[in-house]
mmCIF file of N, CA and C in Angstrom:
data_model
loop_
_atom_site.group_PDB
_atom_site.id
_atom_site.type_symbol
_atom_site.label_atom_id
_atom_site.label_comp_id
_atom_site.label_asym_id
_atom_site.label_seq_id
_atom_site.Cartn_x
_atom_site.Cartn_y
_atom_site.Cartn_z
ATOM 1 N N MET H 1 34.987 13.412 6.835
ATOM 2 C CA MET H 1 34.986 12.089 7.425
ATOM 3 C C MET H 1 33.727 11.347 6.956
ATOM 4 N N ARG H 2 33.914 10.138 6.525
ATOM 5 C CA ARG H 2 32.781 9.298 6.092
ATOM 6 C C ARG H 2 32.353 8.429 7.266
ATOM 7 N N ARG H 3 31.105 8.498 7.602
ATOM 8 C CA ARG H 3 30.571 7.739 8.736
ATOM 9 C C ARG H 3 29.929 6.451 8.251
ATOM 10 N N ASP H 4 29.762 5.537 9.175
ATOM 11 C CA ASP H 4 29.120 4.271 8.880
ATOM 12 C C ASP H 4 27.608 4.477 8.824
ATOM 13 N N VAL H 5 27.004 4.032 7.760
ATOM 14 C CA VAL H 5 25.569 4.191 7.544
ATOM 15 C C VAL H 5 24.767 3.531 8.664
ATOM 16 N N PHE H 6 25.185 2.353 9.086
ATOM 17 C CA PHE H 6 24.409 1.628 10.086
ATOM 18 C C PHE H 6 24.516 2.257 11.464
ATOM 19 N N GLN H 7 25.647 2.893 11.756
ATOM 20 C CA GLN H 7 25.734 3.648 13.006
ATOM 21 C C GLN H 7 24.800 4.853 12.941
ATOM 22 N N ALA H 8 24.711 5.456 11.767
ATOM 23 C CA ALA H 8 23.847 6.628 11.610
ATOM 24 C C ALA H 8 22.387 6.262 11.820
ATOM 25 N N ILE H 9 21.944 5.159 11.229
ATOM 26 C CA ILE H 9 20.521 4.807 11.350
ATOM 27 C C ILE H 9 20.203 4.080 12.658
ATOM 28 N N ALA H 10 21.231 3.794 13.440
ATOM 29 C CA ALA H 10 20.991 3.175 14.745
ATOM 30 C C ALA H 10 20.360 4.170 15.725
ATOM 31 N N ASP H 11 20.556 5.443 15.478
ATOM 32 C CA ASP H 11 20.030 6.471 16.376
ATOM 33 C C ASP H 11 18.549 6.715 16.081
ATOM 34 N N PRO H 12 17.689 6.638 17.101
ATOM 35 C CA PRO H 12 16.250 6.798 16.875
ATOM 36 C C PRO H 12 15.865 8.184 16.345
ATOM 37 N N THR H 13 16.571 9.218 16.757
ATOM 38 C CA THR H 13 16.265 10.560 16.253
ATOM 39 C C THR H 13 16.564 10.643 14.767
ATOM 40 N N ARG H 14 17.686 10.083 14.340
ATOM 41 C CA ARG H 14 18.022 10.116 12.917
ATOM 42 C C ARG H 14 17.042 9.274 12.103
ATOM 43 N N ARG H 15 16.591 8.154 12.648
ATOM 44 C CA ARG H 15 15.577 7.364 11.948
ATOM 45 C C ARG H 15 14.283 8.164 11.805
ATOM 46 N N ALA H 16 13.921 8.897 12.841
ATOM 47 C CA ALA H 16 12.712 9.723 12.787
ATOM 48 C C ALA H 16 12.876 10.840 11.750
ATOM 49 N N ILE H 17 14.058 11.435 11.678
ATOM 50 C CA ILE H 17 14.327 12.467 10.671
ATOM 51 C C ILE H 17 14.187 11.875 9.277
ATOM 52 N N ILE H 18 14.746 10.694 9.075
ATOM 53 C CA ILE H 18 14.631 10.026 7.771
ATOM 54 C C ILE H 18 13.158 9.808 7.424
ATOM 55 N N GLY H 19 12.388 9.382 8.398
ATOM 56 C CA GLY H 19 10.956 9.168 8.171
ATOM 57 C C GLY H 19 10.235 10.442 7.770
ATOM 58 N N LEU H 20 10.590 11.553 8.400
ATOM 59 C CA LEU H 20 9.948 12.823 8.078
ATOM 60 C C LEU H 20 10.334 13.326 6.687
ATOM 61 N N ILE H 21 11.615 13.273 6.371
ATOM 62 C CA ILE H 21 12.029 13.815 5.071
ATOM 63 C C ILE H 21 11.773 12.844 3.923
ATOM 64 N N ALA H 22 11.398 11.624 4.261
ATOM 65 C CA ALA H 22 10.991 10.691 3.202
ATOM 66 C C ALA H 22 9.684 11.170 2.568
ATOM 67 N N LEU H 23 8.890 11.881 3.341
ATOM 68 C CA LEU H 23 7.606 12.386 2.861
ATOM 69 C C LEU H 23 7.757 13.674 2.062
ATOM 70 N N GLN H 24 8.663 14.551 2.534
ATOM 71 C CA GLN H 24 8.887 15.825 1.853
ATOM 72 C C GLN H 24 10.185 16.447 2.342
ATOM 73 N N ALA H 25 10.794 17.249 1.497
ATOM 74 C CA ALA H 25 12.009 17.969 1.888
ATOM 75 C C ALA H 25 11.652 18.962 2.991
ATOM 76 N N MET H 26 12.559 19.109 3.957
ATOM 77 C CA MET H 26 12.285 19.983 5.097
ATOM 78 C C MET H 26 13.531 20.765 5.483
ATOM 79 N N THR H 27 13.311 21.916 6.108
ATOM 80 C CA THR H 27 14.403 22.723 6.639
ATOM 81 C C THR H 27 14.735 22.228 8.052
ATOM 82 N N PRO H 28 15.917 22.564 8.565
ATOM 83 C CA PRO H 28 16.236 22.178 9.948
ATOM 84 C C PRO H 28 15.229 22.731 10.960
ATOM 85 N N ASN H 29 14.764 23.956 10.728
ATOM 86 C CA ASN H 29 13.770 24.527 11.646
ATOM 87 C C ASN H 29 12.475 23.731 11.637
ATOM 88 N N ALA H 30 12.024 23.361 10.461
ATOM 89 C CA ALA H 30 10.787 22.576 10.362
ATOM 90 C C ALA H 30 10.967 21.217 11.028
ATOM 91 N N LEU H 31 12.127 20.625 10.850
ATOM 92 C CA LEU H 31 12.395 19.331 11.488
ATOM 93 C C LEU H 31 12.453 19.465 13.006
ATOM 94 N N ALA H 32 13.105 20.527 13.485
ATOM 95 C CA ALA H 32 13.282 20.720 14.927
ATOM 96 C C ALA H 32 11.950 20.829 15.654
ATOM 97 N N GLU H 33 10.909 21.294 14.954
ATOM 98 C CA GLU H 33 9.585 21.402 15.571
ATOM 99 C C GLU H 33 9.017 20.039 15.971
ATOM 100 N N HIS H 34 9.526 18.971 15.372
ATOM 101 C CA HIS H 34 9.025 17.626 15.654
ATOM 102 C C HIS H 34 9.758 16.941 16.810
ATOM 103 N N PHE H 35 10.773 17.610 17.375
ATOM 104 C CA PHE H 35 11.604 16.982 18.397
ATOM 105 C C PHE H 35 11.715 17.882 19.618
ATOM 106 N N ASP H 36 11.930 17.263 20.745
ATOM 107 C CA ASP H 36 12.139 17.997 21.989
ATOM 108 C C ASP H 36 13.644 18.226 22.152
ATOM 109 N N THR H 37 14.203 18.967 21.197
ATOM 110 C CA THR H 37 15.639 19.229 21.196
ATOM 111 C C THR H 37 15.894 20.535 20.444
ATOM 112 N N SER H 38 17.101 20.994 20.478
ATOM 113 C CA SER H 38 17.428 22.266 19.828
ATOM 114 C C SER H 38 17.608 22.097 18.320
ATOM 115 N N ARG H 39 17.535 23.214 17.616
ATOM 116 C CA ARG H 39 17.775 23.202 16.179
ATOM 117 C C ARG H 39 19.206 22.764 15.899
ATOM 118 N N GLN H 40 20.134 23.167 16.775
ATOM 119 C CA GLN H 40 21.538 22.786 16.602
ATOM 120 C C GLN H 40 21.717 21.272 16.697
ATOM 121 N N ALA H 41 20.985 20.635 17.594
ATOM 122 C CA ALA H 41 21.066 19.174 17.727
ATOM 123 C C ALA H 41 20.524 18.504 16.470
ATOM 124 N N VAL H 42 19.425 19.019 15.952
ATOM 125 C CA VAL H 42 18.853 18.472 14.714
ATOM 126 C C VAL H 42 19.843 18.670 13.570
ATOM 127 N N SER H 43 20.481 19.832 13.517
ATOM 128 C CA SER H 43 21.470 20.100 12.471
ATOM 129 C C SER H 43 22.641 19.125 12.549
ATOM 130 N N LYS H 44 23.052 18.766 13.745
ATOM 131 C CA LYS H 44 24.139 17.792 13.910
ATOM 132 C C LYS H 44 23.706 16.425 13.377
ATOM 133 N N HIS H 45 22.492 16.020 13.690
ATOM 134 C CA HIS H 45 21.970 14.756 13.163
ATOM 135 C C HIS H 45 21.909 14.798 11.634
ATOM 136 N N LEU H 46 21.464 15.931 11.095
ATOM 137 C CA LEU H 46 21.404 16.072 9.640
ATOM 138 C C LEU H 46 22.786 15.977 9.012
ATOM 139 N N GLN H 47 23.777 16.585 9.657
ATOM 140 C CA GLN H 47 25.133 16.537 9.127
ATOM 141 C C GLN H 47 25.647 15.101 9.063
ATOM 142 N N ILE H 48 25.364 14.328 10.067
ATOM 143 C CA ILE H 48 25.774 12.916 10.076
ATOM 144 C C ILE H 48 25.087 12.172 8.939
ATOM 145 N N LEU H 49 23.796 12.432 8.736
ATOM 146 C CA LEU H 49 23.066 11.777 7.652
ATOM 147 C C LEU H 49 23.598 12.203 6.280
ATOM 148 N N VAL H 50 24.015 13.453 6.153
ATOM 149 C CA VAL H 50 24.607 13.937 4.902
ATOM 150 C C VAL H 50 25.952 13.251 4.665
ATOM 151 N N GLU H 51 26.762 13.133 5.713
ATOM 152 C CA GLU H 51 28.066 12.475 5.595
ATOM 153 C C GLU H 51 27.926 11.024 5.163
ATOM 154 N N CYS H 52 26.837 10.401 5.559
ATOM 155 C CA CYS H 52 26.569 9.006 5.171
ATOM 156 C C CYS H 52 25.891 8.915 3.809
ATOM 157 N N GLN H 53 25.585 10.042 3.234
ATOM 158 C CA GLN H 53 24.920 10.128 1.936
ATOM 159 C C GLN H 53 23.494 9.570 1.962
ATOM 160 N N LEU H 54 22.885 9.584 3.134
ATOM 161 C CA LEU H 54 21.487 9.169 3.255
ATOM 162 C C LEU H 54 20.543 10.326 2.972
ATOM 163 N N VAL H 55 21.077 11.533 3.135
ATOM 164 C CA VAL H 55 20.300 12.750 2.974
ATOM 165 C C VAL H 55 21.123 13.719 2.133
ATOM 166 N N LYS H 56 20.434 14.480 1.290
ATOM 167 C CA LYS H 56 21.141 15.520 0.546
ATOM 168 C C LYS H 56 20.488 16.855 0.852
ATOM 169 N N GLN H 57 21.295 17.895 0.725
ATOM 170 C CA GLN H 57 20.781 19.230 1.000
ATOM 171 C C GLN H 57 20.703 20.030 -0.292
ATOM 172 N N GLU H 58 19.693 20.896 -0.324
ATOM 173 C CA GLU H 58 19.489 21.719 -1.508
ATOM 174 C C GLU H 58 19.157 23.135 -1.064
ATOM 175 N N GLN H 59 19.921 24.074 -1.556
ATOM 176 C CA GLN H 59 19.691 25.478 -1.244
ATOM 177 C C GLN H 59 18.537 26.000 -2.090
ATOM 178 N N GLN H 60 17.546 26.596 -1.426
ATOM 179 C CA GLN H 60 16.423 27.234 -2.122
ATOM 180 C C GLN H 60 16.266 28.622 -1.522
ATOM 181 N N GLY H 61 16.823 29.598 -2.197
ATOM 182 C CA GLY H 61 16.828 30.952 -1.645
ATOM 183 C C GLY H 61 17.720 30.998 -0.425
ATOM 184 N N ARG H 62 17.177 31.458 0.675
ATOM 185 C CA ARG H 62 17.960 31.539 1.920
ATOM 186 C C ARG H 62 17.856 30.274 2.759
ATOM 187 N N GLU H 63 17.001 29.376 2.362
ATOM 188 C CA GLU H 63 16.757 28.153 3.142
ATOM 189 C C GLU H 63 17.512 26.965 2.546
ATOM 190 N N ILE H 64 17.911 26.067 3.432
ATOM 191 C CA ILE H 64 18.489 24.791 3.015
ATOM 192 C C ILE H 64 17.456 23.716 3.324
ATOM 193 N N TYR H 65 17.094 22.965 2.308
ATOM 194 C CA TYR H 65 16.142 21.870 2.462
ATOM 195 C C TYR H 65 16.892 20.546 2.418
ATOM 196 N N TYR H 66 16.470 19.642 3.277
ATOM 197 C CA TYR H 66 17.065 18.301 3.328
ATOM 198 C C TYR H 66 16.049 17.314 2.787
ATOM 199 N N GLN H 67 16.538 16.404 1.970
ATOM 200 C CA GLN H 67 15.657 15.382 1.405
ATOM 201 C C GLN H 67 16.369 14.039 1.402
ATOM 202 N N LEU H 68 15.579 13.005 1.375
ATOM 203 C CA LEU H 68 16.103 11.647 1.422
ATOM 204 C C LEU H 68 16.843 11.312 0.132
ATOM 205 N N GLU H 69 17.962 10.661 0.261
ATOM 206 C CA GLU H 69 18.715 10.159 -0.889
ATOM 207 C C GLU H 69 18.225 8.740 -1.150
ATOM 208 N N VAL H 70 17.226 8.640 -2.012
ATOM 209 C CA VAL H 70 16.518 7.379 -2.247
ATOM 210 C C VAL H 70 17.464 6.288 -2.753
ATOM 211 N N ALA H 71 18.394 6.637 -3.615
ATOM 212 C CA ALA H 71 19.319 5.641 -4.175
ATOM 213 C C ALA H 71 20.152 4.989 -3.074
ATOM 214 N N LYS H 72 20.574 5.768 -2.096
ATOM 215 C CA LYS H 72 21.369 5.216 -0.990
ATOM 216 C C LYS H 72 20.504 4.301 -0.120
ATOM 217 N N MET H 73 19.251 4.694 0.108
ATOM 218 C CA MET H 73 18.358 3.846 0.891
ATOM 219 C C MET H 73 18.099 2.533 0.161
ATOM 220 N N LYS H 74 17.974 2.592 -1.158
ATOM 221 C CA LYS H 74 17.771 1.380 -1.953
ATOM 222 C C LYS H 74 18.997 0.473 -1.859
ATOM 223 N N GLU H 75 20.181 1.084 -1.842
ATOM 224 C CA GLU H 75 21.424 0.316 -1.704
ATOM 225 C C GLU H 75 21.436 -0.448 -0.374
ATOM 226 N N ILE H 76 20.997 0.200 0.684
ATOM 227 C CA ILE H 76 20.926 -0.447 1.996
ATOM 228 C C ILE H 76 19.887 -1.565 1.965
ATOM 229 N N ASP H 77 18.739 -1.289 1.355
ATOM 230 C CA ASP H 77 17.681 -2.292 1.243
ATOM 231 C C ASP H 77 18.170 -3.522 0.479
ATOM 232 N N ASN H 78 18.889 -3.299 -0.595
ATOM 233 C CA ASN H 78 19.436 -4.419 -1.379
ATOM 234 C C ASN H 78 20.392 -5.254 -0.545
ATOM 235 N N TRP H 79 21.216 -4.605 0.259
ATOM 236 C CA TRP H 79 22.164 -5.327 1.109
ATOM 237 C C TRP H 79 21.410 -6.149 2.156
ATOM 238 N N LEU H 80 20.352 -5.568 2.713
ATOM 239 C CA LEU H 80 19.572 -6.264 3.740
ATOM 240 C C LEU H 80 18.764 -7.421 3.179
ATOM 241 N N GLU H 81 18.475 -7.388 1.889
ATOM 242 C CA GLU H 81 17.643 -8.417 1.265
ATOM 243 C C GLU H 81 18.199 -9.817 1.486
ATOM 244 N N GLN H 82 19.519 -9.956 1.432
ATOM 245 C CA GLN H 82 20.117 -11.280 1.625
ATOM 246 C C GLN H 82 19.773 -11.835 3.009
ATOM 247 N N PHE H 83 19.728 -10.970 4.008
ATOM 248 C CA PHE H 83 19.397 -11.410 5.361
ATOM 249 C C PHE H 83 17.897 -11.631 5.515
ATOM 250 N N ARG H 84 17.116 -10.844 4.823
ATOM 251 C CA ARG H 84 15.663 -10.996 4.858
ATOM 252 C C ARG H 84 15.278 -12.400 4.403
ATOM 253 N N LYS H 85 15.930 -12.875 3.349
ATOM 254 C CA LYS H 85 15.643 -14.220 2.842
ATOM 255 C C LYS H 85 16.021 -15.290 3.869
ATOM 256 N N ILE H 86 17.141 -15.100 4.519
ATOM 257 C CA ILE H 86 17.563 -16.049 5.558
ATOM 258 C C ILE H 86 16.541 -16.064 6.688
ATOM 259 N N TRP H 87 16.103 -14.885 7.137
ATOM 260 C CA TRP H 87 15.123 -14.799 8.223
ATOM 261 C C TRP H 87 13.815 -15.454 7.829
ATOM 262 N N GLU H 88 13.373 -15.196 6.608
ATOM 263 C CA GLU H 88 12.112 -15.795 6.162
ATOM 264 C C GLU H 88 12.203 -17.314 6.119
ATOM 265 N N ASP H 89 13.325 -17.834 5.640
ATOM 266 C CA ASP H 89 13.519 -19.287 5.615
ATOM 267 C C ASP H 89 13.479 -19.864 7.025
ATOM 268 N N ARG H 90 14.129 -19.186 7.942
ATOM 269 C CA ARG H 90 14.152 -19.687 9.327
ATOM 270 C C ARG H 90 12.774 -19.603 9.970
ATOM 271 N N PHE H 91 12.051 -18.547 9.711
ATOM 272 C CA PHE H 91 10.696 -18.440 10.248
ATOM 273 C C PHE H 91 9.792 -19.515 9.650
ATOM 274 N N ASN H 92 9.966 -19.802 8.376
ATOM 275 C CA ASN H 92 9.175 -20.870 7.748
ATOM 276 C C ASN H 92 9.503 -22.223 8.375
ATOM 277 N N GLN H 93 10.768 -22.473 8.658
ATOM 278 C CA GLN H 93 11.163 -23.716 9.329
ATOM 279 C C GLN H 93 10.535 -23.783 10.715
ATOM 280 N N LEU H 94 10.549 -22.667 11.413
ATOM 281 C CA LEU H 94 9.960 -22.616 12.749
ATOM 282 C C LEU H 94 8.453 -22.866 12.681
ATOM 283 N N ASP H 95 7.792 -22.295 11.687
ATOM 284 C CA ASP H 95 6.361 -22.550 11.492
ATOM 285 C C ASP H 95 6.089 -24.033 11.270
ATOM 286 N N THR H 96 6.944 -24.668 10.491
ATOM 287 C CA THR H 96 6.793 -26.099 10.219
ATOM 288 C C THR H 96 6.940 -26.907 11.506
ATOM 289 N N ILE H 97 7.909 -26.562 12.310
ATOM 290 C CA ILE H 97 8.128 -27.251 13.588
ATOM 291 C C ILE H 97 6.916 -27.064 14.498
ATOM 292 N N PHE H 98 6.426 -25.837 14.601
ATOM 293 C CA PHE H 98 5.255 -25.579 15.451
ATOM 294 C C PHE H 98 4.023 -26.325 14.954
ATOM 295 N N SER H 99 3.847 -26.381 13.662
ATOM 296 C CA SER H 99 2.711 -27.119 13.098
ATOM 297 C C SER H 99 2.808 -28.598 13.430
ATOM 298 N N THR H 100 4.018 -29.158 13.326
ATOM 299 C CA THR H 100 4.235 -30.565 13.641
ATOM 300 C C THR H 100 3.958 -30.831 15.120
ATOM 301 N N ILE H 101 4.430 -29.957 15.980
ATOM 302 C CA ILE H 101 4.197 -30.110 17.424
ATOM 303 C C ILE H 101 2.701 -30.028 17.732
ATOM 304 N N LYS H 102 2.029 -29.072 17.088
ATOM 305 C CA LYS H 102 0.599 -28.899 17.321
ATOM 306 C C LYS H 102 -0.201 -30.121 16.869
ATOM 307 N N GLN H 103 0.188 -30.711 15.755
ATOM 308 C CA GLN H 103 -0.493 -31.897 15.243
ATOM 309 C C GLN H 103 -0.260 -33.116 16.117
ATOM 310 N N ASN H 104 0.906 -33.208 16.713
ATOM 311 C CA ASN H 104 1.250 -34.370 17.531
ATOM 312 C C ASN H 104 0.775 -34.233 18.977
ATOM 313 N N LYS H 105 0.209 -33.115 19.326
ATOM 314 C CA LYS H 105 -0.288 -32.889 20.679
ATOM 315 C C LYS H 105 -1.629 -33.588 20.856
ATOM 316 N N PRO H 106 -1.801 -34.299 21.981
ATOM 317 C CA PRO H 106 -3.064 -35.034 22.206
ATOM 318 C C PRO H 106 -4.236 -34.142 22.470
#
């Protein structure tokens, strides 16, 4: 089953996992040490991130390491860029309005 990327990153635990593995590949046990939850819960979050292709797993001996799928994150960033420009334009307009109000204040 393919999950929605934005539903996956809406969860704060999954965002925290992404933040941790962005720095270095980690095992589920190493990740679980950072959370007040079970290893099984962390593994479920990892599975969702793998299904969304945000994270990939790599077998190294007996351990499975999870690492960030940078290309997928870049794809999301590119999609968000269109909205970033809209937000920046609106904030600039708001700044202009506030400046005008401030200048016209006695």
